[in-house]
PDB file of C-alpha atoms in Angstrom:
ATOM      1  CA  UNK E   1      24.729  -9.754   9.090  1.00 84.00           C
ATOM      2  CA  UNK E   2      23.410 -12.489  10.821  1.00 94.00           C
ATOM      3  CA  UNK E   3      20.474 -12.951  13.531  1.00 95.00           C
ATOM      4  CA  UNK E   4      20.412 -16.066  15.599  1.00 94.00           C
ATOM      5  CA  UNK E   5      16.731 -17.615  16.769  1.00 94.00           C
ATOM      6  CA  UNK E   6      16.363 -21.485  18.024  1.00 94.00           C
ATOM      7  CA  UNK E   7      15.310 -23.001  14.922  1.00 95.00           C
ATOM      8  CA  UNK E   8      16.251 -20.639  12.096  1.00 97.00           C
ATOM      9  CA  UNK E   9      18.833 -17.744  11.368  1.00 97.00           C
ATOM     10  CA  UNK E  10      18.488 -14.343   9.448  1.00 97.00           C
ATOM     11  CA  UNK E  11      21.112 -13.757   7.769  1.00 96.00           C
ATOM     12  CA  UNK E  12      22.726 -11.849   3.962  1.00 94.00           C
ATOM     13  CA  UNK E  13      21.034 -13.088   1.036  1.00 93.00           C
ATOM     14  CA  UNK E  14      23.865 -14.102  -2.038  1.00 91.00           C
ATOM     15  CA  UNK E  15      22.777 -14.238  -5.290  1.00 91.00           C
ATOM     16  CA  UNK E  16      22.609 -18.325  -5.533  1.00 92.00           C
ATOM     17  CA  UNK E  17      20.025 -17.575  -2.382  1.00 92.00           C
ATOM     18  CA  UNK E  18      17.740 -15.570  -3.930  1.00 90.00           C
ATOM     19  CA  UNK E  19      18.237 -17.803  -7.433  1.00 90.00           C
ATOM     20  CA  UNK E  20      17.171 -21.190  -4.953  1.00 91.00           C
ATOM     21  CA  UNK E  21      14.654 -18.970  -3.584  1.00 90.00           C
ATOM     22  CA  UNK E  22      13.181 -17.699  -7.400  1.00 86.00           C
ATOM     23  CA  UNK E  23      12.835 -21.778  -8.485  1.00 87.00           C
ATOM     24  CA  UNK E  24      11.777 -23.092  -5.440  1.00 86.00           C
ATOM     25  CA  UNK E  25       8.520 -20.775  -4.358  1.00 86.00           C
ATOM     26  CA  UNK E  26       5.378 -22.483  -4.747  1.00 81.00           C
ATOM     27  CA  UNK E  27       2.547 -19.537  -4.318  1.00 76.00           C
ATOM     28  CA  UNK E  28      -0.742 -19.918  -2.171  1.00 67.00           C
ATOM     29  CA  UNK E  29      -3.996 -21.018  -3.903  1.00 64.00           C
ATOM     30  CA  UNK E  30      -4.851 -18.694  -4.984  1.00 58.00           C
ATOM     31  CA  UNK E  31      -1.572 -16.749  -5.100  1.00 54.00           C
ATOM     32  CA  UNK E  32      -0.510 -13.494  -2.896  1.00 52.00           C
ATOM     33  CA  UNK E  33       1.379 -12.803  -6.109  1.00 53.00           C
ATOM     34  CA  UNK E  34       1.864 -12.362  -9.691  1.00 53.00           C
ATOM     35  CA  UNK E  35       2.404 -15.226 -11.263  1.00 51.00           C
ATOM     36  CA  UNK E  36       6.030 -15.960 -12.661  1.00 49.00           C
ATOM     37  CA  UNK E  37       5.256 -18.423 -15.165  1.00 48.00           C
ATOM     38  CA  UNK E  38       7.778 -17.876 -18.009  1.00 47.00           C
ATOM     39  CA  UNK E  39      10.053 -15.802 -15.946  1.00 56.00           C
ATOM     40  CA  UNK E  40      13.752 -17.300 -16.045  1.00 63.00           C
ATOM     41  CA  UNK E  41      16.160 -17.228 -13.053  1.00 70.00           C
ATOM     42  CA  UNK E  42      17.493 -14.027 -14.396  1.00 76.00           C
ATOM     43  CA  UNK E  43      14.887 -12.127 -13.045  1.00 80.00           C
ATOM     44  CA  UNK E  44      16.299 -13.836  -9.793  1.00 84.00           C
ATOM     45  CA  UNK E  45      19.513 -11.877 -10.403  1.00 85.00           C
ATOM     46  CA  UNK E  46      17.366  -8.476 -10.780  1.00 87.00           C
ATOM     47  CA  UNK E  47      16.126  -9.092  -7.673  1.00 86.00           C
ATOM     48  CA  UNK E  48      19.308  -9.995  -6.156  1.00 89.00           C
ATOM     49  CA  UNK E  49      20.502  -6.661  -7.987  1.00 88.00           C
ATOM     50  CA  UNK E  50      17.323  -4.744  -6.329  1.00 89.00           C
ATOM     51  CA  UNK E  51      17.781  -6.287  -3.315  1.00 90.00           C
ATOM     52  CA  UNK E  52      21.705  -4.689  -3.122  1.00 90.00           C
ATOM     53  CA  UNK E  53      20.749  -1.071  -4.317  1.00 88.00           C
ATOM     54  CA  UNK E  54      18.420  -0.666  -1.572  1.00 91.00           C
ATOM     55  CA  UNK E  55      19.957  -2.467   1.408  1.00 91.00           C
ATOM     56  CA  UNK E  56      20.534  -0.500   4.739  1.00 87.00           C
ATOM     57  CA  UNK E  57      19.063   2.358   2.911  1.00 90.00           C
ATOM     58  CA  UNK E  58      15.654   2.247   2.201  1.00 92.00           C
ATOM     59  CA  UNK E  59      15.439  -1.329   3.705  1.00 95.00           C
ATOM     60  CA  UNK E  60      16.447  -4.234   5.525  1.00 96.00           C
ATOM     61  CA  UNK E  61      16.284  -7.702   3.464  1.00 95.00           C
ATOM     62  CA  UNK E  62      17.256 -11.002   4.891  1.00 96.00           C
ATOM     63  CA  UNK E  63      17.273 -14.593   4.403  1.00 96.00           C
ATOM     64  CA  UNK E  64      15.279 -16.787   6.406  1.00 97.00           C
ATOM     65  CA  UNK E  65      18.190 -20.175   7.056  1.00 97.00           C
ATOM     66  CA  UNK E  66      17.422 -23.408   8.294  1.00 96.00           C
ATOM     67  CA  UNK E  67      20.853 -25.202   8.466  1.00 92.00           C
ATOM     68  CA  UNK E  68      22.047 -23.180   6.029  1.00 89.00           C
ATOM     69  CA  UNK E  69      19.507 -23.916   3.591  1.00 94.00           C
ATOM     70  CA  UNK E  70      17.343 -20.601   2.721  1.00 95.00           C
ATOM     71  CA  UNK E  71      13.415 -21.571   3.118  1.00 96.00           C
ATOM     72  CA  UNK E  72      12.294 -17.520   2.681  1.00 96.00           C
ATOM     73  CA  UNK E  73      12.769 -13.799   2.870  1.00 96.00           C
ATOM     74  CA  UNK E  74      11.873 -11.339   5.064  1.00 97.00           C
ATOM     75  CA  UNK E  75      12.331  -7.312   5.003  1.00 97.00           C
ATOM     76  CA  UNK E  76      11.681  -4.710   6.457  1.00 98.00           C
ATOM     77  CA  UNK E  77      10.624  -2.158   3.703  1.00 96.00           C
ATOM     78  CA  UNK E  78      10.099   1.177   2.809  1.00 96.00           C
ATOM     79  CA  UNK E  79      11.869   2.565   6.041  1.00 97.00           C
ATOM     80  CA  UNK E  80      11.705   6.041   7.138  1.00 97.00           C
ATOM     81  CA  UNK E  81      13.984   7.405   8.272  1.00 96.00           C
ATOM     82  CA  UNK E  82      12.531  10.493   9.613  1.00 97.00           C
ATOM     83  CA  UNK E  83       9.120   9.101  11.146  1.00 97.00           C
ATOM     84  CA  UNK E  84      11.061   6.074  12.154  1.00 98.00           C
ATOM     85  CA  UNK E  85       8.464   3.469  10.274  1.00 98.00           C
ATOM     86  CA  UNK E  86       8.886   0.926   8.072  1.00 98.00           C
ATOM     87  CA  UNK E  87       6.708  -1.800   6.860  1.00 98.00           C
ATOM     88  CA  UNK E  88       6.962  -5.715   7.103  1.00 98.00           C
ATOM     89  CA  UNK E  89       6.947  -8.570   4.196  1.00 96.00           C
ATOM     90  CA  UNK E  90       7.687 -11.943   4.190  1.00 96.00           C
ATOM     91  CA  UNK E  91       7.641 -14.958   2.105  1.00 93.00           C
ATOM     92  CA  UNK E  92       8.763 -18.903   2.791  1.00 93.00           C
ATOM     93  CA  UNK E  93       9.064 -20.519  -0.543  1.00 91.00           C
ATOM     94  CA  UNK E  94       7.821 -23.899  -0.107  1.00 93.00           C
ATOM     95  CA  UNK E  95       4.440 -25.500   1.263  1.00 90.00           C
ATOM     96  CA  UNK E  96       6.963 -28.187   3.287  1.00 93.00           C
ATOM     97  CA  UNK E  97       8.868 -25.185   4.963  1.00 93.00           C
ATOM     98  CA  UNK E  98       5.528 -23.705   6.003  1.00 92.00           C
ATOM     99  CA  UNK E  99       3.164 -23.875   9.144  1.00 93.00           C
ATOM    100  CA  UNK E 100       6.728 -24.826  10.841  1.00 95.00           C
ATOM    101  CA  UNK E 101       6.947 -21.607  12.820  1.00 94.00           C
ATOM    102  CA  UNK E 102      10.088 -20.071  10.732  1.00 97.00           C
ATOM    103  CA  UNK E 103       7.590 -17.110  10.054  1.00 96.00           C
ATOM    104  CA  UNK E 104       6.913 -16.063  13.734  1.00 95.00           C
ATOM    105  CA  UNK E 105      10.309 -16.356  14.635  1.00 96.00           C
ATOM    106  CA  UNK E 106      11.772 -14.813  11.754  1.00 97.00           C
ATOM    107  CA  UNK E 107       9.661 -11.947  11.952  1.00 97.00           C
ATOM    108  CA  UNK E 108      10.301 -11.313  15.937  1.00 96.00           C
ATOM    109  CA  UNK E 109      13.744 -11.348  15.088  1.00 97.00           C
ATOM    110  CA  UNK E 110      13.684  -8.851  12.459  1.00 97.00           C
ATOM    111  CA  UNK E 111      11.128  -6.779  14.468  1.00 97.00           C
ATOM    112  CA  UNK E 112      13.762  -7.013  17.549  1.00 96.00           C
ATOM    113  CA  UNK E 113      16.078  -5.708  15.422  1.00 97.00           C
ATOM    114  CA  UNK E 114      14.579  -2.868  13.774  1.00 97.00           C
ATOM    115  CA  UNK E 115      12.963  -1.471  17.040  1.00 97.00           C
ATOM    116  CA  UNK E 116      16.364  -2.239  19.141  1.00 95.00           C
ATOM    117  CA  UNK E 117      18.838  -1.420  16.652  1.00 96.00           C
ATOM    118  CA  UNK E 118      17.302   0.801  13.961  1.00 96.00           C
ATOM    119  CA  UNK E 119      15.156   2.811  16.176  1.00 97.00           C
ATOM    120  CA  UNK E 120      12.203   1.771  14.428  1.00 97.00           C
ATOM    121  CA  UNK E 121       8.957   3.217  16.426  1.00 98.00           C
ATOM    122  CA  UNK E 122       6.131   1.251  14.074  1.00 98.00           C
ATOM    123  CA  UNK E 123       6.104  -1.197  11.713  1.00 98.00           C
ATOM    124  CA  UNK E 124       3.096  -1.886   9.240  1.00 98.00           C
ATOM    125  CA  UNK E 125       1.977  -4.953   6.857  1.00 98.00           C
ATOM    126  CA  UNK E 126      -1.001  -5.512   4.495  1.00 96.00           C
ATOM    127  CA  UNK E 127      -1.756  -8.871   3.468  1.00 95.00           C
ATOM    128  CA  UNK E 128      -4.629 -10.546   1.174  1.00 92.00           C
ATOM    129  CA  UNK E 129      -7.471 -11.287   3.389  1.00 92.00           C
ATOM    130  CA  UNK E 130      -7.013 -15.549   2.544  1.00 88.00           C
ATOM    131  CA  UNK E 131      -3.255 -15.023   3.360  1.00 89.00           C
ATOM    132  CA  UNK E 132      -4.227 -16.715   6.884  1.00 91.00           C
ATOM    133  CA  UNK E 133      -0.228 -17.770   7.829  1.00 91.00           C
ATOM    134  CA  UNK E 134       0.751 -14.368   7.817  1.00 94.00           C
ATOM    135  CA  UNK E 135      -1.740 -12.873   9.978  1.00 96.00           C
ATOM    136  CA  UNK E 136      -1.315 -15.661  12.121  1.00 95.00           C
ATOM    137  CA  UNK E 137       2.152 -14.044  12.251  1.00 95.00           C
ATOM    138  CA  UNK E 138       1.166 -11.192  12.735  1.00 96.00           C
ATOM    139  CA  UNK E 139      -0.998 -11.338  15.394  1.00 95.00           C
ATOM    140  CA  UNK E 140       1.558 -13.752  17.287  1.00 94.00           C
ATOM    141  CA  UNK E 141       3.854 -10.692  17.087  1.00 95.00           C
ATOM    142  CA  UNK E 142       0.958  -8.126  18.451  1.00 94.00           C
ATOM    143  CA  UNK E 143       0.378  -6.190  15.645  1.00 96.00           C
ATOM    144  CA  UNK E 144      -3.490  -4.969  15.859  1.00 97.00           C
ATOM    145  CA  UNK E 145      -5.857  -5.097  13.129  1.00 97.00           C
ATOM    146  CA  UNK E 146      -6.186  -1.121  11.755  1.00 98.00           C
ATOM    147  CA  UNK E 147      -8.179  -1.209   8.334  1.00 97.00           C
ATOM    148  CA  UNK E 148      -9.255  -3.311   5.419  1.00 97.00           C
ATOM    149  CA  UNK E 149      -9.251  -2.194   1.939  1.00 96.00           C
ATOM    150  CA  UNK E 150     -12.101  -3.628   0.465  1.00 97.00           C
ATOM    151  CA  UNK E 151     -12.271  -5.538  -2.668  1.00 96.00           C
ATOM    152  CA  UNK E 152      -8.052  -4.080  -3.716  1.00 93.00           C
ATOM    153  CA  UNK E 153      -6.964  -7.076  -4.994  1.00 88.00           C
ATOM    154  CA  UNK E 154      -7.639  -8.767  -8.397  1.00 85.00           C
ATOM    155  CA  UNK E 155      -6.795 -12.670  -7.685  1.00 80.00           C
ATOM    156  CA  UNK E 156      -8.302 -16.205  -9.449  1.00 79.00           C
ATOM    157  CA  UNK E 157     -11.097 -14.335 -11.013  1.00 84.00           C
ATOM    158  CA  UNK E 158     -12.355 -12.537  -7.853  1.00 87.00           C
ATOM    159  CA  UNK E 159     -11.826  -9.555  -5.848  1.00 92.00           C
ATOM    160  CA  UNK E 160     -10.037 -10.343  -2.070  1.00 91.00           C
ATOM    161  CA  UNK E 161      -9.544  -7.851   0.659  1.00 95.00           C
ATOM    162  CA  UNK E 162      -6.300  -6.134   0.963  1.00 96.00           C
ATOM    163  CA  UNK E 163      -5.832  -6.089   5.840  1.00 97.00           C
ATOM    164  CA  UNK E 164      -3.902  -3.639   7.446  1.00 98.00           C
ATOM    165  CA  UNK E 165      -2.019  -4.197  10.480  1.00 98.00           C
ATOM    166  CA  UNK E 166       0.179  -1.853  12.607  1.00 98.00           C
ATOM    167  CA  UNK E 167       2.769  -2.260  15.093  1.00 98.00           C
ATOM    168  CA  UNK E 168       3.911  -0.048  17.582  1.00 97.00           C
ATOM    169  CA  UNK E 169       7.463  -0.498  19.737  1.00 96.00           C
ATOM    170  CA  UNK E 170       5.978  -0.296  22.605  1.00 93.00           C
ATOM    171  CA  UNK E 171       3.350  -2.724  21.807  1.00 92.00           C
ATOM    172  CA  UNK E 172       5.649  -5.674  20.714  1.00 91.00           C
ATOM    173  CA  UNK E 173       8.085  -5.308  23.890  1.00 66.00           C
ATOM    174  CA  UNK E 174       4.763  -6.310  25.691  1.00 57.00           C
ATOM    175  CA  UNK E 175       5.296  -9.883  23.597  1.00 54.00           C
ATOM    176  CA  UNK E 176       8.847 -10.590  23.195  1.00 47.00           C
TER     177      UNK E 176
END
């Protein structure tokens, strides 16, 4: 599967992807993640292996490509099938690759997708209130603010806000 924008492509993640991927990410300060320090690039494979199992069932998962050279991931999770939902995540692995707009147009493509193709009808994403890229993504995609989870995340010896967004079809035609 492949999905073409201007300056990046979405396309199938392969196992030396998501191993690139594992040894290249360089988290936020602080980090919107556990830490992996001490983790080898076997847990890369279990991910690849995760990754597989759930694909086209229970979600969408796709490289983010810059001349063939994977910079993130993006996915649209959790999908339901029934209520036609799913929910967003994204991450670009390194600080270079960032603030370079892959993010916005990697996540309009995927959100084109899943409302044209899959049906979606709303997509959702929580993020840690310092994560400022992403809800700049957000936001450039027209997803509106809908609740904050106060003090839900544990990070560098404080307590952040966990922000949830929502997105409905109808809504992101209005910005595509």
């Amino acid at each position: 599967m492949e999905l073409e924008g201007k300056a990046i492509t979405l396309g199938t993640l392969e196992r030396q992807d998501c191993q690139e991927l594992w040894r290249s990410y360089e988290p936020l300060d602080p980090p919107t993640e556990p830490f992996r320090m001490g983790l080898s690039c076997e847990c890369a494979n279990d991910w690849f292996d995760d990754i597989q199992q759930k694909q086209g069932t229970a979600q969408l998962y796709l490289g983010i490509f810059v001349k063939e050279r994977a910079v993130g991931d993006i996915q649209l999770a959790e999908i339901n099938w029934v209520n036609r939902s799913a929910s967003l995540g994204m991450s670009i692995a390194r600080h270079q690759d960032r603030r370079q707009g892959y993010g916005t147009e990697a996540a309009r493509l995927i959100l084109k997708y899943g409302f044209d193709h899959l049906g979606l009808y709303r997509v959702t994403a929580s993020i840690v209130e310092f994560n400022m890229g992403m809800e700049h993504v957000l936001l450039r995609c027209g997803f509106t603010r809908e609740g904050r989870q106060r003090q839900e995340i544990w990070r560098s010896g404080r307590r952040w806000d966990r922000l949830l967004y929502g997105l409905i079809c109808s809504e992101f035609r209005m910005t595509d």
